PDB file of C-alpha atoms in Angstrom:
ATOM      1  CA  ALA G   1     113.204-134.937  25.750  1.00 90.00           C
ATOM      2  CA  ILE G   2     110.520-134.977  23.022  1.00 93.00           C
ATOM      3  CA  THR G   3     108.267-138.001  23.415  1.00 96.00           C
ATOM      4  CA  SER G   4     106.849-140.271  20.736  1.00 96.00           C
ATOM      5  CA  PHE G   5     103.305-139.340  21.778  1.00 97.00           C
ATOM      6  CA  ALA G   6     103.921-135.606  21.358  1.00 97.00           C
ATOM      7  CA  LEU G   7     105.411-136.031  17.892  1.00 97.00           C
ATOM      8  CA  THR G   8     102.522-138.243  16.765  1.00 97.00           C
ATOM      9  CA  ARG G   9     100.053-135.693  18.103  1.00 97.00           C
ATOM     10  CA  LEU G  10     101.783-132.865  16.251  1.00 97.00           C
ATOM     11  CA  ILE G  11     101.772-134.761  12.943  1.00 97.00           C
ATOM     12  CA  THR G  12      98.133-135.771  13.345  1.00 97.00           C
ATOM     13  CA  PHE G  13      97.046-132.135  13.638  1.00 97.00           C
ATOM     14  CA  SER G  14      99.305-130.802  10.833  1.00 96.00           C
ATOM     15  CA  PRO G  15      97.517-131.635   7.572  1.00 94.00           C
ATOM     16  CA  ASP G  16      99.547-129.016   5.651  1.00 95.00           C
ATOM     17  CA  LEU G  17     102.906-130.362   6.809  1.00 96.00           C
ATOM     18  CA  VAL G  18     105.390-130.459   3.917  1.00 96.00           C
ATOM     19  CA  GLU G  19     108.769-131.063   5.590  1.00 97.00           C
ATOM     20  CA  LEU G  20     109.939-132.902   8.720  1.00 97.00           C
ATOM     21  CA  VAL G  21     113.580-132.699   9.815  1.00 98.00           C
ATOM     22  CA  VAL G  22     114.310-134.925  12.827  1.00 97.00           C
ATOM     23  CA  PRO G  23     117.830-136.416  12.387  1.00 97.00           C
ATOM     24  CA  GLY G  24     119.086-138.269  15.441  1.00 96.00           C
ATOM     25  CA  LEU G  25     115.842-137.851  17.368  1.00 96.00           C
ATOM     26  CA  SER G  26     115.544-140.913  19.575  1.00 94.00           C
ATOM     27  CA  CYS G  27     111.749-140.964  19.762  1.00 96.00           C
ATOM     28  CA  VAL G  28     111.158-141.272  15.992  1.00 97.00           C
ATOM     29  CA  ALA G  29     109.620-144.629  15.071  1.00 96.00           C
ATOM     30  CA  GLY G  30     107.485-146.309  12.413  1.00 96.00           C
ATOM     31  CA  GLU G  31     104.251-144.979  13.868  1.00 96.00           C
ATOM     32  CA  HIS G  32     105.294-141.441  12.901  1.00 97.00           C
ATOM     33  CA  LEU G  33     105.790-142.356   9.250  1.00 96.00           C
ATOM     34  CA  ARG G  34     102.407-144.067   9.307  1.00 95.00           C
ATOM     35  CA  ALA G  35     100.889-140.887  10.748  1.00 96.00           C
ATOM     36  CA  LEU G  36     102.471-138.836   7.942  1.00 95.00           C
ATOM     37  CA  ALA G  37     100.831-141.121   5.392  1.00 93.00           C
ATOM     38  CA  MET G  38      97.422-140.808   7.037  1.00 93.00           C
ATOM     39  CA  HIS G  39      97.308-137.097   7.850  1.00 94.00           C
ATOM     40  CA  CYS G  40      99.770-135.188   5.604  1.00 93.00           C
ATOM     41  CA  PRO G  41      98.883-135.557   1.899  1.00 89.00           C
ATOM     42  CA  ARG G  42     101.255-132.748   0.796  1.00 91.00           C
ATOM     43  CA  PHE G  43     104.259-134.136   2.644  1.00 94.00           C
ATOM     44  CA  ALA G  44     107.406-133.975   0.471  1.00 95.00           C
ATOM     45  CA  LYS G  45     110.663-133.739   2.456  1.00 97.00           C
ATOM     46  CA  LEU G  46     111.922-136.020   5.221  1.00 97.00           C
ATOM     47  CA  ASP G  47     115.181-136.266   7.160  1.00 98.00           C
ATOM     48  CA  VAL G  48     115.308-139.236   9.545  1.00 97.00           C
ATOM     49  CA  SER G  49     119.058-139.739   9.476  1.00 97.00           C
ATOM     50  CA  ARG G  50     120.524-141.607  12.457  1.00 96.00           C
ATOM     51  CA  CYS G  51     117.136-142.259  14.077  1.00 96.00           C
ATOM     52  CA  ALA G  52     118.080-145.300  16.140  1.00 94.00           C
ATOM     53  CA  ASP G  53     114.561-146.656  16.731  1.00 94.00           C
ATOM     54  CA  LEU G  54     113.476-146.425  13.093  1.00 96.00           C
ATOM     55  CA  THR G  55     114.135-149.184  10.556  1.00 95.00           C
ATOM     56  CA  ALA G  56     114.257-148.618   6.814  1.00 95.00           C
ATOM     57  CA  HIS G  57     111.221-150.748   5.865  1.00 95.00           C
ATOM     58  CA  TRP G  58     108.971-148.105   7.457  1.00 95.00           C
ATOM     59  CA  LEU G  59     109.874-145.780   4.586  1.00 95.00           C
ATOM     60  CA  PHE G  60     107.245-147.605   2.539  1.00 93.00           C
ATOM     61  CA  SER G  61     104.598-146.147   4.863  1.00 91.00           C
ATOM     62  CA  LEU G  62     105.273-142.627   3.590  1.00 90.00           C
ATOM     63  CA  PRO G  63     102.723-140.781   1.450  1.00 81.00           C
ATOM     64  CA  TYR G  64     103.121-141.659  -2.203  1.00 80.00           C
ATOM     65  CA  PRO G  65     100.895-140.973  -5.220  1.00 73.00           C
ATOM     66  CA  PRO G  66      98.014-143.470  -5.512  1.00 62.00           C
ATOM     67  CA  PRO G  67      97.109-144.997  -8.889  1.00 54.00           C
ATOM     68  CA  ARG G  68      95.872-142.356 -11.300  1.00 55.00           C
ATOM     69  CA  SER G  69      92.151-141.700 -11.199  1.00 51.00           C
ATOM     70  CA  ALA G  70      90.404-139.321 -13.553  1.00 47.00           C
ATOM     71  CA  HIS G  71      87.444-139.076 -11.178  1.00 49.00           C
ATOM     72  CA  GLU G  72      89.343-138.306  -8.012  1.00 48.00           C
ATOM     73  CA  PRO G  73      92.593-136.369  -8.485  1.00 50.00           C
ATOM     74  CA  SER G  74      94.948-136.634  -5.517  1.00 53.00           C
ATOM     75  CA  GLN G  75      97.069-134.002  -3.773  1.00 59.00           C
ATOM     76  CA  ARG G  76      99.836-136.522  -3.263  1.00 63.00           C
ATOM     77  CA  ARG G  77     102.923-136.285  -5.450  1.00 78.00           C
ATOM     78  CA  GLY G  78     105.281-138.281  -3.265  1.00 89.00           C
ATOM     79  CA  LEU G  79     108.583-137.243  -1.739  1.00 95.00           C
ATOM     80  CA  THR G  80     111.019-134.831  -3.339  1.00 96.00           C
ATOM     81  CA  SER G  81     113.728-135.270  -0.686  1.00 97.00           C
ATOM     82  CA  LEU G  82     114.631-138.261   1.481  1.00 97.00           C
ATOM     83  CA  LYS G  83     117.586-138.226   3.843  1.00 98.00           C
ATOM     84  CA  ALA G  84     118.043-141.569   5.594  1.00 97.00           C
ATOM     85  CA  SER G  85     121.724-141.529   6.461  1.00 97.00           C
ATOM     86  CA  GLY G  86     122.705-144.365   8.794  1.00 96.00           C
ATOM     87  CA  LEU G  87     119.212-145.853   8.905  1.00 95.00           C
ATOM     88  CA  VAL G  88     119.178-149.507   9.997  1.00 93.00           C
ATOM     89  CA  GLY G  89     118.026-152.126   7.482  1.00 93.00           C
ATOM     90  CA  MET G  90     118.575-150.167   4.283  1.00 91.00           C
ATOM     91  CA  ASP G  91     120.222-153.235   2.724  1.00 88.00           C
ATOM     92  CA  LEU G  92     116.920-155.133   3.070  1.00 89.00           C
ATOM     93  CA  VAL G  93     114.849-152.449   1.329  1.00 88.00           C
ATOM     94  CA  ASP G  94     114.017-152.422  -2.390  1.00 89.00           C
ATOM     95  CA  VAL G  95     115.402-148.964  -3.098  1.00 91.00           C
ATOM     96  CA  GLY G  96     114.273-149.199  -6.727  1.00 90.00           C
ATOM     97  CA  LEU G  97     110.677-149.697  -5.631  1.00 89.00           C
ATOM     98  CA  LEU G  98     111.008-146.739  -3.277  1.00 91.00           C
ATOM     99  CA  LEU G  99     112.140-144.545  -6.183  1.00 92.00           C
ATOM    100  CA  HIS G 100     109.318-145.944  -8.332  1.00 89.00           C
ATOM    101  CA  TRP G 101     106.751-144.957  -5.699  1.00 90.00           C
ATOM    102  CA  HIS G 102     108.240-141.464  -5.431  1.00 93.00           C
ATOM    103  CA  PRO G 103     108.918-140.507  -9.064  1.00 92.00           C
ATOM    104  CA  HIS G 104     109.575-136.838  -8.196  1.00 93.00           C
ATOM    105  CA  LEU G 105     112.391-137.592  -5.744  1.00 96.00           C
ATOM    106  CA  VAL G 106     115.204-135.080  -6.292  1.00 98.00           C
ATOM    107  CA  THR G 107     117.461-135.772  -3.285  1.00 98.00           C
ATOM    108  CA  LEU G 108     118.334-139.224  -1.922  1.00 98.00           C
ATOM    109  CA  ASP G 109     120.802-139.585   0.958  1.00 98.00           C
ATOM    110  CA  LEU G 110     121.680-143.176   1.890  1.00 97.00           C
ATOM    111  CA  SER G 111     125.110-142.395   3.334  1.00 97.00           C
ATOM    112  CA  PHE G 112     126.498-144.460   6.210  1.00 96.00           C
ATOM    113  CA  SER G 113     124.177-147.363   5.347  1.00 94.00           C
ATOM    114  CA  VAL G 114     126.223-150.226   6.767  1.00 89.00           C
ATOM    115  CA  GLY G 115     124.657-153.052   4.755  1.00 87.00           C
ATOM    116  CA  LEU G 116     124.242-151.227   1.449  1.00 92.00           C
ATOM    117  CA  ASP G 117     126.287-153.082  -1.178  1.00 93.00           C
ATOM    118  CA  ASP G 118     126.667-153.726  -4.907  1.00 94.00           C
ATOM    119  CA  THR G 119     123.696-156.125  -5.058  1.00 93.00           C
ATOM    120  CA  VAL G 120     121.406-153.402  -3.698  1.00 92.00           C
ATOM    121  CA  LEU G 121     122.599-151.049  -6.440  1.00 92.00           C
ATOM    122  CA  GLU G 122     122.023-153.737  -9.048  1.00 92.00           C
ATOM    123  CA  ARG G 123     118.436-154.280  -7.855  1.00 90.00           C
ATOM    124  CA  LEU G 124     117.982-150.520  -8.034  1.00 89.00           C
ATOM    125  CA  VAL G 125     118.205-150.524 -11.827  1.00 90.00           C
ATOM    126  CA  VAL G 126     117.509-154.097 -12.944  1.00 81.00           C
ATOM    127  CA  ARG G 127     113.883-155.063 -12.511  1.00 67.00           C
ATOM    128  CA  PRO G 128     112.688-158.345 -14.066  1.00 61.00           C
ATOM    129  CA  GLN G 129     109.260-158.282 -15.690  1.00 57.00           C
ATOM    130  CA  PRO G 130     106.617-160.998 -15.078  1.00 57.00           C
ATOM    131  CA  PRO G 131     106.804-163.964 -17.457  1.00 58.00           C
ATOM    132  CA  VAL G 132     104.765-163.827 -20.645  1.00 55.00           C
ATOM    133  CA  LEU G 133     102.212-166.514 -21.495  1.00 57.00           C
ATOM    134  CA  ALA G 134     103.181-168.125 -24.814  1.00 59.00           C
ATOM    135  CA  GLU G 135     101.037-170.011 -27.292  1.00 57.00           C
ATOM    136  CA  PRO G 136      99.952-173.481 -26.092  1.00 59.00           C
ATOM    137  CA  SER G 137     102.228-176.256 -27.290  1.00 55.00           C
ATOM    138  CA  GLN G 138     101.289-179.837 -28.055  1.00 52.00           C
ATOM    139  CA  VAL G 139     103.032-182.217 -25.685  1.00 50.00           C
ATOM    140  CA  ASP G 140     102.110-185.927 -25.555  1.00 51.00           C
ATOM    141  CA  GLY G 141      98.886-185.315 -27.459  1.00 52.00           C
ATOM    142  CA  GLY G 142      97.668-182.517 -25.194  1.00 54.00           C
ATOM    143  CA  ALA G 143      98.040-178.760 -25.104  1.00 55.00           C
ATOM    144  CA  ARG G 144     100.334-177.336 -22.462  1.00 56.00           C
ATOM    145  CA  LEU G 145     100.686-173.673 -21.530  1.00 56.00           C
ATOM    146  CA  ALA G 146     104.205-172.307 -21.535  1.00 58.00           C
ATOM    147  CA  TYR G 147     105.629-169.193 -19.908  1.00 57.00           C
ATOM    148  CA  VAL G 148     108.483-167.355 -21.586  1.00 58.00           C
ATOM    149  CA  PRO G 149     110.698-165.224 -19.354  1.00 59.00           C
ATOM    150  CA  ALA G 150     110.257-161.556 -20.155  1.00 53.00           C
ATOM    151  CA  PRO G 151     113.368-159.500 -20.962  1.00 56.00           C
ATOM    152  CA  ILE G 152     114.980-157.691 -18.053  1.00 61.00           C
ATOM    153  CA  THR G 153     114.528-153.937 -18.302  1.00 70.00           C
ATOM    154  CA  LYS G 154     116.890-151.360 -16.852  1.00 82.00           C
ATOM    155  CA  GLN G 155     115.277-148.558 -14.870  1.00 90.00           C
ATOM    156  CA  SER G 156     116.259-144.902 -14.967  1.00 93.00           C
ATOM    157  CA  TYR G 157     115.312-142.083 -12.615  1.00 95.00           C
ATOM    158  CA  PRO G 158     115.462-138.754 -14.461  1.00 96.00           C
ATOM    159  CA  ALA G 159     114.122-136.700 -11.546  1.00 96.00           C
ATOM    160  CA  LEU G 160     117.022-137.448  -9.190  1.00 97.00           C
ATOM    161  CA  ARG G 161     119.534-134.591  -8.915  1.00 98.00           C
ATOM    162  CA  HIS G 162     121.418-135.350  -5.679  1.00 98.00           C
ATOM    163  CA  LEU G 163     122.695-138.788  -4.626  1.00 98.00           C
ATOM    164  CA  ASN G 164     124.733-139.389  -1.468  1.00 98.00           C
ATOM    165  CA  LEU G 165     126.326-142.814  -0.960  1.00 97.00           C
ATOM    166  CA  SER G 166     129.210-141.648   1.228  1.00 97.00           C
ATOM    167  CA  ALA G 167     130.626-144.102   3.788  1.00 96.00           C
ATOM    168  CA  CYS G 168     128.718-147.050   2.287  1.00 95.00           C
ATOM    169  CA  LYS G 169     131.847-149.150   2.617  1.00 93.00           C
ATOM    170  CA  HIS G 170     130.447-152.275   0.931  1.00 94.00           C
ATOM    171  CA  ILE G 171     129.864-150.422  -2.343  1.00 94.00           C
ATOM    172  CA  SER G 172     132.543-150.790  -5.007  1.00 94.00           C
ATOM    173  CA  SER G 173     133.161-149.737  -8.586  1.00 92.00           C
ATOM    174  CA  ILE G 174     131.239-152.869  -9.636  1.00 93.00           C
ATOM    175  CA  GLY G 175     128.083-151.481  -8.041  1.00 94.00           C
ATOM    176  CA  LEU G 176     128.616-148.098  -9.687  1.00 94.00           C
ATOM    177  CA  HIS G 177     128.904-149.828 -13.060  1.00 93.00           C
ATOM    178  CA  HIS G 178     125.321-151.067 -12.571  1.00 93.00           C
ATOM    179  CA  LEU G 179     124.184-147.442 -12.222  1.00 95.00           C
ATOM    180  CA  VAL G 180     125.460-146.341 -15.628  1.00 94.00           C
ATOM    181  CA  GLY G 181     122.657-144.401 -17.319  1.00 93.00           C
ATOM    182  CA  ALA G 182     120.311-144.665 -14.325  1.00 95.00           C
ATOM    183  CA  PHE G 183     120.534-140.995 -13.295  1.00 96.00           C
ATOM    184  CA  PRO G 184     120.833-138.900 -16.478  1.00 96.00           C
ATOM    185  CA  ASN G 185     120.170-135.570 -14.715  1.00 97.00           C
ATOM    186  CA  LEU G 186     122.339-136.078 -11.631  1.00 98.00           C
ATOM    187  CA  GLU G 187     124.007-132.837 -10.505  1.00 98.00           C
ATOM    188  CA  ILE G 188     125.493-133.704  -7.086  1.00 98.00           C
ATOM    189  CA  LEU G 189     127.235-137.004  -6.382  1.00 98.00           C
ATOM    190  CA  GLU G 190     128.806-137.797  -3.006  1.00 98.00           C
ATOM    191  CA  LEU G 191     131.018-140.888  -2.776  1.00 96.00           C
ATOM    192  CA  SER G 192     133.377-139.983   0.052  1.00 96.00           C
ATOM    193  CA  ARG G 193     134.855-142.357   2.650  1.00 95.00           C
ATOM    194  CA  ILE G 194     134.454-145.507   0.543  1.00 94.00           C
ATOM    195  CA  GLY G 195     138.204-145.941   0.199  1.00 90.00           C
ATOM    196  CA  GLY G 196     140.067-148.402  -1.985  1.00 90.00           C
ATOM    197  CA  ARG G 197     136.919-150.180  -3.236  1.00 90.00           C
ATOM    198  CA  LEU G 198     136.218-147.146  -5.429  1.00 91.00           C
ATOM    199  CA  ARG G 199     138.383-148.145  -8.382  1.00 90.00           C
ATOM    200  CA  THR G 200     138.679-146.375 -11.693  1.00 89.00           C
ATOM    201  CA  ASP G 201     136.914-148.709 -14.127  1.00 88.00           C
ATOM    202  CA  GLY G 202     133.315-148.734 -12.883  1.00 90.00           C
ATOM    203  CA  LEU G 203     133.578-145.221 -11.478  1.00 93.00           C
ATOM    204  CA  ALA G 204     134.734-143.783 -14.815  1.00 93.00           C
ATOM    205  CA  ARG G 205     131.862-145.422 -16.710  1.00 93.00           C
ATOM    206  CA  PHE G 206     129.329-144.087 -14.204  1.00 95.00           C
ATOM    207  CA  LEU G 207     130.760-140.558 -14.257  1.00 94.00           C
ATOM    208  CA  ALA G 208     130.742-140.541 -18.055  1.00 93.00           C
ATOM    209  CA  SER G 209     126.979-141.139 -17.952  1.00 94.00           C
ATOM    210  CA  CYS G 210     126.411-138.216 -15.551  1.00 94.00           C
ATOM    211  CA  THR G 211     126.812-135.352 -17.999  1.00 93.00           C
ATOM    212  CA  LYS G 212     125.189-132.698 -15.782  1.00 95.00           C
ATOM    213  CA  LEU G 213     127.329-133.027 -12.642  1.00 95.00           C
ATOM    214  CA  ARG G 214     128.044-129.810 -10.749  1.00 95.00           C
ATOM    215  CA  LYS G 215     129.534-131.304  -7.572  1.00 97.00           C
ATOM    216  CA  LEU G 216     131.558-134.484  -7.080  1.00 96.00           C
ATOM    217  CA  ASP G 217     132.953-135.730  -3.749  1.00 96.00           C
ATOM    218  CA  LEU G 218     135.589-138.492  -4.000  1.00 94.00           C
ATOM    219  CA  GLU G 219     137.270-137.998  -0.643  1.00 95.00           C
ATOM    220  CA  ASP G 220     139.411-140.998   0.370  1.00 93.00           C
ATOM    221  CA  ALA G 221     139.147-142.661  -3.077  1.00 91.00           C
ATOM    222  CA  THR G 222     142.750-143.872  -2.865  1.00 91.00           C
ATOM    223  CA  GLU G 223     142.559-146.278  -5.830  1.00 90.00           C
ATOM    224  CA  THR G 224     141.015-143.813  -8.300  1.00 90.00           C
ATOM    225  CA  SER G 225     143.232-142.615 -11.161  1.00 90.00           C
ATOM    226  CA  ASP G 226     143.120-139.921 -13.833  1.00 91.00           C
ATOM    227  CA  GLU G 227     140.710-141.830 -16.065  1.00 91.00           C
ATOM    228  CA  ALA G 228     137.860-141.164 -13.618  1.00 89.00           C
ATOM    229  CA  LEU G 229     138.314-137.401 -13.981  1.00 89.00           C
ATOM    230  CA  LEU G 230     138.901-137.584 -17.718  1.00 91.00           C
ATOM    231  CA  ALA G 231     135.543-139.350 -18.022  1.00 90.00           C
ATOM    232  CA  LEU G 232     133.969-136.025 -17.075  1.00 88.00           C
ATOM    233  CA  VAL G 233     135.650-134.236 -19.979  1.00 87.00           C
ATOM    234  CA  PRO G 234     134.169-134.352 -23.504  1.00 75.00           C
ATOM    235  CA  SER G 235     136.146-136.717 -25.719  1.00 72.00           C
ATOM    236  CA  ALA G 236     136.251-134.246 -28.600  1.00 55.00           C
ATOM    237  CA  VAL G 237     136.726-130.488 -28.459  1.00 54.00           C
ATOM    238  CA  GLY G 238     135.703-128.090 -31.230  1.00 48.00           C
TER     239      GLY G 238
END
């Protein structure tokens, strides 16, 4: 029975708020994330899983570190934990940009994101750079400026320790192949309830790049074979 007004009021008068856990709360909406950005500079942990009236694009309203300024240091360090399981519109969000804005993010839960697919995972790590202005060339007696496409760089997120993509049924081993090397310090990986799309090839390559794993959930991975587990074992012993 909590109302939207009451929650907004509480956030507005809680400047030291660090964590907000409201999964499934029907009153949560974009205005509350905007209020967190305006009034809670130390905010770091959010759980808005299954909030039916909240769409994923509002996540970009959250407090994140502003550009560095030597004259005015900021309290804001961005999120360290984001749980957005089942949040509507996650497939339309640039997850890579979200991780870029929150470089200290340790936990990311995107489980049960209906539209999350391999293309979203590819955009997470592949970020094209703006074109580079080349030397003017002489064309038909006049100089013409030319732009040369910049090389595509692959992003990595060393801060992330816990990634949950369970029940994202449009993700496959192809999408996991894109993530190879993206999370070098990952310790907990949850990939349950994806089913037969989780095949050995891409999964094995991804697991081989996660050398610090402590927990792995592959429930319902019916098409995964031994090679995926052997990828976790050092190739040479002694």
